[in-house]
Amino acid sequence: MRTANTHKNMARCAATATLACVLGLGLAAPAYADTASDLAAARTKLEQIGTQTQQIYDELATQTQALDQTAGEITQKQQEIADGQAKLSTYVAGEYKTGGLSLLQVLTGVDDLSDMLNRLFYYGKVSDKQAQTIQEVKELKQQLTDKQAEQEKNVATTQKKVDELNAQQAEAQNVVNSLDSQLQAELAAEAEANAALQAGINASTAEKATVSNETAGTTENTNNGGGTTNNGGNTPAPAPAPAPTPQPSTPPPAPTPSAPSQSVDGGSVVSRAYSKLGCAYSWGGIGPNSFDCSGFVSYCLTGRYCRLGTTGDFMGWARVSDPQPGDVVVNSYHTGIYIGNGQMIHASDYSTGVIISSVAAGMNNNYIFVRY
């Protein structure tokens, strides 16, 4: 009987060890590593496109301003030409009335103002200075008109670049959203698989404990199963040991209270954010020495190294139109802690880690402010 129990126990132990090895191997490599890497690369690409878009918008604004200025200069020169033409008309009319010039002589065969000026100048009735001034104004107007055409061409080219970058940004955002959804699904599947593996480990551990107890019970029964025969008589079993004197029971330790809910006071949130300046960026990081953007915000809001959610979750929080230090600034692919004066602290990227930057530079566009 003892031999059979021993073999049974050994078989159970071997099965338990095999299960533990299998479960241990199953936990070795996260299935979502490739998707997370792809998502990080897609986010970086989206940020680069956002930076390029902001730069090209600035260039377009500068070009548009220059074009408006040129249009104003052209309008001014047109008025100067009109004033000069009015003076010439008055001058010619005066000469005609005094008989100093035959209007018919001047106007016969005239096709345009230039022809008239040439004739008047030929007859010596318009001074060199007047003719030169009118000509200079006309030439300057032509130069400005040519400049305006070139500027309009530049603005059209820049606007085309803006449209192309907006299309690229929309496409990159779709890639980020798709990869983010895929990653969340893989993380959920990974968590479910890990839970099942942990349940298997727990069951294996419990079975191993049962095997140990059975082995101990078998050994005790073998040692104490009967008396030893001596001279044809039974040796009486030893008297049972006296019961130990009861000792005063020690009260069980008080249960550790659950962690109190963390303050969301703006000053505390900002202080936590400052305390992590210079920490590294890592995808999926929740601290204490490296963070991704949502992991960093989660720590600042709660004071715990945990994850409250993703940027998509934060986008659903209550929006605020008067952001205060300690509020969250977020868009669909990035988030940080607002510290006032148009600035925020955020886990930016692998090259910079946790930094301070302006909200406009850190978020590019389409951001909102929310409150936890």
Short mmCIF file of C-alpha atoms in Angstrom, two decimals, residues 38-161:
data_model
loop_
_atom_site.label_atom_id
_atom_site.label_comp_id
_atom_site.label_asym_id
_atom_site.label_seq_id
_atom_site.Cartn_x
_atom_site.Cartn_y
_atom_site.Cartn_z
CA ASP A 38 4.54 49.58 -34.96
CA LEU A 39 2.22 51.90 -33.02
CA ALA A 40 5.15 53.81 -31.51
CA ALA A 41 6.64 54.28 -34.99
CA ALA A 42 3.27 55.43 -36.36
CA ARG A 43 2.86 57.94 -33.52
CA THR A 44 6.36 59.31 -34.21
CA LYS A 45 5.52 59.67 -37.91
CA LEU A 46 2.27 61.46 -37.05
CA GLU A 47 4.14 63.90 -34.79
CA GLN A 48 6.67 64.60 -37.56
CA ILE A 49 3.89 65.33 -40.04
CA GLY A 50 2.23 67.61 -37.49
CA THR A 51 5.47 69.57 -37.06
CA GLN A 52 5.88 69.91 -40.83
CA THR A 53 2.27 71.04 -41.17
CA GLN A 54 2.75 73.76 -38.55
CA GLN A 55 5.88 75.00 -40.33
CA ILE A 56 4.17 75.13 -43.73
CA TYR A 57 1.18 76.95 -42.19
CA ASP A 58 3.58 79.61 -40.87
CA GLU A 59 5.18 79.90 -44.31
CA LEU A 60 1.75 80.29 -45.94
CA ALA A 61 0.79 83.04 -43.47
CA THR A 62 4.00 84.96 -44.24
CA GLN A 63 3.45 84.67 -47.99
CA THR A 64 -0.19 85.75 -47.72
CA GLN A 65 0.81 88.81 -45.69
CA ALA A 66 3.41 89.78 -48.32
CA LEU A 67 0.82 89.35 -51.08
CA ASP A 68 -1.62 91.65 -49.27
CA GLN A 69 1.10 94.25 -48.87
CA THR A 70 1.93 94.14 -52.60
CA ALA A 71 -1.75 94.51 -53.49
CA GLY A 72 -1.87 97.64 -51.31
CA GLU A 73 1.18 99.09 -53.04
CA ILE A 74 -0.39 98.46 -56.45
CA THR A 75 -3.56 100.27 -55.38
CA GLN A 76 -1.45 103.22 -54.23
CA LYS A 77 0.45 103.42 -57.52
CA GLN A 78 -2.79 103.22 -59.49
CA GLN A 79 -3.98 106.30 -57.63
CA GLU A 80 -0.71 108.10 -58.38
CA ILE A 81 -1.09 107.32 -62.09
CA ALA A 82 -4.71 108.53 -62.02
CA ASP A 83 -3.61 111.78 -60.31
CA GLY A 84 -0.90 112.29 -62.94
CA GLN A 85 -3.36 111.70 -65.75
CA ALA A 86 -5.76 114.25 -64.24
CA LYS A 87 -2.98 116.85 -64.04
CA LEU A 88 -2.04 116.23 -67.67
CA SER A 89 -5.66 116.56 -68.78
CA THR A 90 -5.95 119.88 -66.93
CA TYR A 91 -2.69 121.08 -68.44
CA VAL A 92 -3.71 120.19 -72.00
CA ALA A 93 -7.13 121.76 -71.54
CA GLY A 94 -5.53 124.99 -70.30
CA GLU A 95 -3.18 125.16 -73.26
CA TYR A 96 -6.07 124.61 -75.62
CA LYS A 97 -8.13 127.45 -74.11
CA THR A 98 -5.25 129.92 -74.37
CA GLY A 99 -4.64 128.95 -77.95
CA GLY A 100 -1.13 127.83 -77.22
CA LEU A 101 -1.80 124.35 -78.52
CA SER A 102 -4.16 122.90 -81.08
CA LEU A 103 -6.04 120.13 -79.29
CA LEU A 104 -6.73 118.61 -82.69
CA GLN A 105 -3.00 118.46 -83.32
CA VAL A 106 -2.40 116.66 -80.07
CA LEU A 107 -5.26 114.18 -80.23
CA THR A 108 -5.36 113.27 -83.93
CA GLY A 109 -4.38 109.62 -84.34
CA VAL A 110 -3.75 109.13 -80.60
CA ASP A 111 -4.15 105.46 -79.59
CA ASP A 112 -3.22 105.54 -75.91
CA LEU A 113 -1.83 107.70 -73.12
CA SER A 114 1.73 106.81 -74.02
CA ASP A 115 1.23 108.07 -77.56
CA MET A 116 -0.32 111.28 -76.26
CA LEU A 117 2.61 111.85 -73.88
CA ASN A 118 5.07 111.34 -76.71
CA ARG A 119 3.23 113.92 -78.85
CA LEU A 120 2.95 116.44 -76.04
CA PHE A 121 6.61 115.98 -75.20
CA TYR A 122 7.45 116.40 -78.89
CA TYR A 123 5.63 119.71 -78.99
CA GLY A 124 7.44 120.79 -75.83
CA LYS A 125 4.26 121.34 -73.85
CA VAL A 126 5.02 118.81 -71.09
CA SER A 127 8.17 119.18 -69.04
CA ASP A 128 10.76 116.45 -68.90
CA LYS A 129 10.10 116.09 -65.16
CA GLN A 130 6.37 115.48 -65.59
CA ALA A 131 6.89 112.89 -68.30
CA GLN A 132 9.62 111.12 -66.33
CA THR A 133 7.51 110.99 -63.15
CA ILE A 134 4.52 109.48 -64.93
CA GLN A 135 6.73 106.93 -66.68
CA GLU A 136 8.45 105.90 -63.42
CA VAL A 137 5.10 105.37 -61.73
CA LYS A 138 3.92 103.21 -64.63
CA GLU A 139 7.09 101.13 -64.55
CA LEU A 140 6.87 100.65 -60.79
CA LYS A 141 3.26 99.55 -61.11
CA GLN A 142 4.29 96.97 -63.70
CA GLN A 143 7.03 95.70 -61.40
CA LEU A 144 4.54 95.37 -58.56
CA THR A 145 2.08 93.58 -60.84
CA ASP A 146 4.79 91.08 -61.83
CA LYS A 147 5.71 90.67 -58.15
CA GLN A 148 2.07 90.05 -57.29
CA ALA A 149 1.80 87.32 -59.93
CA GLU A 150 4.91 85.59 -58.57
CA GLN A 151 3.62 85.80 -55.00
CA GLU A 152 0.26 84.37 -56.02
CA LYS A 153 2.10 81.47 -57.64
CA ASN A 154 4.10 80.87 -54.43
CA VAL A 155 0.96 80.98 -52.29
CA ALA A 156 -0.74 78.45 -54.56
CA THR A 157 2.28 76.13 -54.36
CA THR A 158 2.42 76.41 -50.56
CA GLN A 159 -1.32 75.81 -50.25
CA LYS A 160 -0.87 72.62 -52.28
CA LYS A 161 1.79 71.46 -49.80
#
